PDB file of C-alpha atoms in Angstrom:
ATOM      1  CA  ASP A   1      60.754  -5.538  76.023  1.00 68.00           C
ATOM      2  CA  ASP A   2      59.297  -6.488  79.410  1.00 80.00           C
ATOM      3  CA  VAL A   3      60.856  -3.391  80.913  1.00 82.00           C
ATOM      4  CA  TRP A   4      59.377  -1.130  78.211  1.00 81.00           C
ATOM      5  CA  THR A   5      56.022  -2.759  78.645  1.00 86.00           C
ATOM      6  CA  ALA A   6      56.083  -2.335  82.431  1.00 87.00           C
ATOM      7  CA  TRP A   7      57.202   1.356  82.088  1.00 85.00           C
ATOM      8  CA  LEU A   8      54.421   2.123  79.439  1.00 88.00           C
ATOM      9  CA  LEU A   9      51.619   0.498  81.441  1.00 91.00           C
ATOM     10  CA  ALA A  10      52.758   2.240  84.669  1.00 92.00           C
ATOM     11  CA  TYR A  11      52.838   5.606  82.785  1.00 92.00           C
ATOM     12  CA  PHE A  12      49.332   5.196  81.404  1.00 94.00           C
ATOM     13  CA  SER A  13      48.087   3.739  84.754  1.00 94.00           C
ATOM     14  CA  THR A  14      49.289   6.857  86.542  1.00 95.00           C
ATOM     15  CA  MET A  15      47.650   9.216  83.982  1.00 96.00           C
ATOM     16  CA  GLY A  16      44.324   7.296  84.217  1.00 95.00           C
ATOM     17  CA  SER A  17      44.348   7.253  88.053  1.00 95.00           C
ATOM     18  CA  ALA A  18      45.034  10.971  88.121  1.00 95.00           C
ATOM     19  CA  ARG A  19      41.908  11.489  86.106  1.00 94.00           C
ATOM     20  CA  GLN A  20      39.900   9.405  88.477  1.00 93.00           C
ATOM     21  CA  PHE A  21      39.439   6.485  86.117  1.00 94.00           C
ATOM     22  CA  ASN A  22      39.267   2.808  87.196  1.00 92.00           C
ATOM     23  CA  VAL A  23      42.469   1.538  85.537  1.00 93.00           C
ATOM     24  CA  ARG A  24      42.485  -2.101  84.468  1.00 91.00           C
ATOM     25  CA  ARG A  25      45.843  -3.536  83.190  1.00 88.00           C
ATOM     26  CA  THR A  26      47.791  -6.624  82.754  1.00 75.00           C
ATOM     27  CA  ASP A  27      50.323  -7.079  85.543  1.00 67.00           C
ATOM     28  CA  THR A  28      51.691 -10.581  85.859  1.00 57.00           C
ATOM     29  CA  HIS A  29      53.854  -9.690  88.715  1.00 60.00           C
ATOM     30  CA  ARG A  30      50.709  -8.737  90.772  1.00 62.00           C
ATOM     31  CA  GLY A  31      48.613 -11.447  89.406  1.00 61.00           C
ATOM     32  CA  GLU A  32      46.454  -9.167  87.325  1.00 61.00           C
ATOM     33  CA  CYS A  33      45.321 -10.623  83.969  1.00 65.00           C
ATOM     34  CA  GLU A  34      44.312  -8.738  80.925  1.00 63.00           C
ATOM     35  CA  PHE A  35      40.851  -7.187  80.836  1.00 74.00           C
ATOM     36  CA  LEU A  36      40.075  -7.305  77.095  1.00 85.00           C
ATOM     37  CA  VAL A  37      43.267  -5.278  76.281  1.00 93.00           C
ATOM     38  CA  ASP A  38      46.613  -4.558  77.911  1.00 93.00           C
ATOM     39  CA  LEU A  39      45.320  -1.415  79.631  1.00 95.00           C
ATOM     40  CA  CYS A  40      42.044   0.479  79.751  1.00 95.00           C
ATOM     41  CA  TRP A  41      40.503   3.374  81.689  1.00 95.00           C
ATOM     42  CA  ILE A  42      36.962   2.932  82.850  1.00 94.00           C
ATOM     43  CA  ASN A  43      34.787   5.918  83.723  1.00 94.00           C
ATOM     44  CA  GLU A  44      32.503   4.878  86.538  1.00 91.00           C
ATOM     45  CA  SER A  45      31.231   8.325  87.512  1.00 88.00           C
ATOM     46  CA  ASN A  46      27.512   9.059  87.817  1.00 85.00           C
ATOM     47  CA  GLY A  47      26.714   5.275  87.489  1.00 87.00           C
ATOM     48  CA  ALA A  48      28.322   5.074  84.026  1.00 84.00           C
ATOM     49  CA  TYR A  49      30.614   2.284  83.005  1.00 90.00           C
ATOM     50  CA  VAL A  50      32.345   3.683  79.918  1.00 91.00           C
ATOM     51  CA  MET A  51      35.726   2.751  78.548  1.00 93.00           C
ATOM     52  CA  GLU A  52      37.457   6.027  77.900  1.00 94.00           C
ATOM     53  CA  LEU A  53      40.824   4.558  76.691  1.00 96.00           C
ATOM     54  CA  ALA A  54      41.810   1.248  75.388  1.00 96.00           C
ATOM     55  CA  LEU A  55      45.551   0.468  74.911  1.00 97.00           C
ATOM     56  CA  GLU A  56      47.374  -2.390  73.256  1.00 96.00           C
ATOM     57  CA  CYS A  57      51.125  -2.761  73.295  1.00 94.00           C
ATOM     58  CA  GLU A  58      52.983  -5.073  70.935  1.00 94.00           C
ATOM     59  CA  TRP A  59      56.737  -5.163  70.314  1.00 92.00           C
ATOM     60  CA  GLY A  60      56.682  -7.870  67.639  1.00 92.00           C
ATOM     61  CA  GLU A  61      56.451  -7.873  63.877  1.00 93.00           C
ATOM     62  CA  LYS A  62      53.924  -5.923  61.845  1.00 94.00           C
ATOM     63  CA  GLU A  63      51.564  -8.866  61.678  1.00 96.00           C
ATOM     64  CA  ASP A  64      51.518  -9.142  65.451  1.00 96.00           C
ATOM     65  CA  VAL A  65      50.804  -5.506  65.740  1.00 96.00           C
ATOM     66  CA  LEU A  66      48.004  -5.647  63.266  1.00 96.00           C
ATOM     67  CA  TYR A  67      46.436  -8.552  65.139  1.00 96.00           C
ATOM     68  CA  ASP A  68      46.363  -6.521  68.460  1.00 95.00           C
ATOM     69  CA  PHE A  69      45.245  -3.376  66.640  1.00 96.00           C
ATOM     70  CA  CYS A  70      42.163  -5.314  65.425  1.00 94.00           C
ATOM     71  CA  LYS A  71      41.157  -5.810  69.041  1.00 94.00           C
ATOM     72  CA  LEU A  72      40.945  -2.038  69.371  1.00 95.00           C
ATOM     73  CA  ILE A  73      38.592  -1.790  66.352  1.00 94.00           C
ATOM     74  CA  HIS A  74      36.113  -4.111  68.084  1.00 92.00           C
ATOM     75  CA  LEU A  75      35.932  -2.171  71.268  1.00 92.00           C
ATOM     76  CA  LYS A  76      33.866   0.881  72.205  1.00 92.00           C
ATOM     77  CA  ALA A  77      36.241   3.525  73.689  1.00 93.00           C
ATOM     78  CA  GLY A  78      36.827   7.164  73.143  1.00 92.00           C
ATOM     79  CA  LEU A  79      40.533   6.809  72.555  1.00 95.00           C
ATOM     80  CA  LYS A  80      42.135   3.678  71.242  1.00 96.00           C
ATOM     81  CA  VAL A  81      45.920   3.447  71.502  1.00 96.00           C
ATOM     82  CA  MET A  82      48.320   1.151  69.795  1.00 96.00           C
ATOM     83  CA  VAL A  83      51.955   1.233  70.946  1.00 95.00           C
ATOM     84  CA  CYS A  84      54.514  -0.646  68.872  1.00 94.00           C
ATOM     85  CA  ALA A  85      58.230  -0.569  67.703  1.00 91.00           C
ATOM     86  CA  LEU A  86      58.332  -0.840  63.945  1.00 91.00           C
ATOM     87  CA  SER A  87      60.767   0.367  61.344  1.00 86.00           C
ATOM     88  CA  ASP A  88      59.666   3.373  59.325  1.00 84.00           C
ATOM     89  CA  GLN A  89      58.622   1.221  56.408  1.00 88.00           C
ATOM     90  CA  SER A  90      56.801  -1.275  58.452  1.00 92.00           C
ATOM     91  CA  LYS A  91      54.988   1.454  60.326  1.00 91.00           C
ATOM     92  CA  GLU A  92      53.799   2.973  57.031  1.00 91.00           C
ATOM     93  CA  ASP A  93      52.623  -0.403  55.800  1.00 94.00           C
ATOM     94  CA  LEU A  94      50.756  -0.963  59.063  1.00 94.00           C
ATOM     95  CA  LEU A  95      49.121   2.448  58.930  1.00 94.00           C
ATOM     96  CA  GLU A  96      47.688   1.721  55.517  1.00 94.00           C
ATOM     97  CA  GLN A  97      46.359  -1.651  56.637  1.00 95.00           C
ATOM     98  CA  VAL A  98      44.707  -0.263  59.772  1.00 94.00           C
ATOM     99  CA  ARG A  99      43.366   2.721  57.917  1.00 93.00           C
ATOM    100  CA  VAL A 100      41.493   0.399  55.578  1.00 93.00           C
ATOM    101  CA  ARG A 101      40.165  -1.754  58.442  1.00 93.00           C
ATOM    102  CA  VAL A 102      38.972   1.278  60.403  1.00 93.00           C
ATOM    103  CA  GLU A 103      37.393   2.842  57.353  1.00 91.00           C
ATOM    104  CA  ARG A 104      35.544  -0.391  56.499  1.00 91.00           C
ATOM    105  CA  ASN A 105      34.438  -1.296  60.036  1.00 89.00           C
ATOM    106  CA  ARG A 106      30.659  -1.208  60.117  1.00 88.00           C
ATOM    107  CA  PHE A 107      30.216  -0.738  63.831  1.00 88.00           C
ATOM    108  CA  LYS A 108      31.762   2.609  64.893  1.00 84.00           C
ATOM    109  CA  VAL A 109      31.382   5.223  67.529  1.00 83.00           C
ATOM    110  CA  THR A 110      31.561   8.527  65.660  1.00 82.00           C
ATOM    111  CA  ASP A 111      33.778  10.386  67.984  1.00 86.00           C
ATOM    112  CA  GLU A 112      36.297   7.657  68.773  1.00 91.00           C
ATOM    113  CA  GLN A 113      39.952   8.243  67.824  1.00 94.00           C
ATOM    114  CA  TYR A 114      42.830   5.909  67.100  1.00 95.00           C
ATOM    115  CA  LEU A 115      46.411   6.832  68.165  1.00 94.00           C
ATOM    116  CA  ILE A 116      49.395   4.760  66.891  1.00 95.00           C
ATOM    117  CA  ILE A 117      52.493   5.430  68.984  1.00 92.00           C
ATOM    118  CA  ASN A 118      55.678   4.060  67.540  1.00 91.00           C
ATOM    119  CA  LEU A 119      58.954   3.697  69.347  1.00 86.00           C
ATOM    120  CA  PRO A 120      61.443   2.717  66.597  1.00 76.00           C
ATOM    121  CA  GLY A 121      63.312  -0.400  67.619  1.00 58.00           C
ATOM    122  CA  SER A 122      66.898   0.411  68.614  1.00 49.00           C
ATOM    123  CA  GLU A 123      66.063   4.071  69.012  1.00 51.00           C
ATOM    124  CA  ARG A 124      63.869   3.716  72.038  1.00 51.00           C
ATOM    125  CA  SER A 125      66.076   5.701  74.259  1.00 54.00           C
ATOM    126  CA  ASP A 126      69.353   7.641  74.118  1.00 54.00           C
ATOM    127  CA  GLN A 127      71.959   8.425  76.740  1.00 58.00           C
ATOM    128  CA  THR A 128      69.845  11.281  78.219  1.00 62.00           C
ATOM    129  CA  GLY A 129      67.036   8.918  79.189  1.00 69.00           C
ATOM    130  CA  GLN A 130      64.697  10.344  76.542  1.00 70.00           C
ATOM    131  CA  LEU A 131      62.285   8.101  74.709  1.00 70.00           C
ATOM    132  CA  ARG A 132      61.802   8.989  71.006  1.00 72.00           C
ATOM    133  CA  VAL A 133      58.103   8.661  70.054  1.00 82.00           C
ATOM    134  CA  THR A 134      56.367   9.205  66.765  1.00 85.00           C
ATOM    135  CA  GLY A 135      52.596   9.339  66.502  1.00 89.00           C
ATOM    136  CA  ASP A 136      49.832   9.117  64.011  1.00 89.00           C
ATOM    137  CA  GLU A 137      46.020   9.580  64.566  1.00 91.00           C
ATOM    138  CA  LEU A 138      43.156   7.984  62.652  1.00 90.00           C
ATOM    139  CA  ASN A 139      39.518   8.857  62.846  1.00 89.00           C
ATOM    140  CA  THR A 140      36.571   6.622  62.268  1.00 88.00           C
ATOM    141  CA  SER A 141      36.661   7.421  58.542  1.00 86.00           C
ATOM    142  CA  GLY A 142      40.131   6.152  58.277  1.00 86.00           C
ATOM    143  CA  GLN A 143      41.594   9.564  57.717  1.00 88.00           C
ATOM    144  CA  LYS A 144      45.208   9.664  58.892  1.00 90.00           C
ATOM    145  CA  LYS A 145      47.047  12.630  60.451  1.00 91.00           C
ATOM    146  CA  ALA A 146      50.751  12.488  61.387  1.00 89.00           C
ATOM    147  CA  LEU A 147      51.332  13.925  64.772  1.00 90.00           C
ATOM    148  CA  GLY A 148      55.044  14.232  64.523  1.00 85.00           C
ATOM    149  CA  GLU A 149      57.775  13.261  66.942  1.00 83.00           C
ATOM    150  CA  VAL A 150      58.328  13.991  70.671  1.00 82.00           C
ATOM    151  CA  SER A 151      60.794  13.010  73.368  1.00 76.00           C
ATOM    152  CA  VAL A 152      59.519  11.660  76.598  1.00 71.00           C
ATOM    153  CA  ALA A 153      61.584  11.317  79.784  1.00 72.00           C
ATOM    154  CA  CYS A 154      61.784   7.738  80.982  1.00 62.00           C
TER     155      CYS A 154
END
């Protein structure tokens, strides 16, 4: 899973840097510790210091993913991303639990969005080097929207 984490953080780091954000991430090989979450994009333009994206990555069981997801609930960021690798049933259970937590959270930024990206366990890649990804979105009211499935080259 360390390989997948490194790939994922590098991918989001490249995207953030291309958008001129200050990218903060965990990188133990380079001696960089976690800054609140596994990865975040900070917008420092015009004297601002705004977290545009916060990302947590957890390859463990549903309870571990839920623990890391709760970190995202407590942060102010426009887009909050949770990446995990759960079975379809565990993912559906997780979505219901996080939906309730997001809905009941008293401290919200009205335009923040949550994105749950799931890379189902053994199906993370096939022989073509494609990564199978499913996605779901939650708004601050806890309304869920399935985004479908895509393949990403890795």
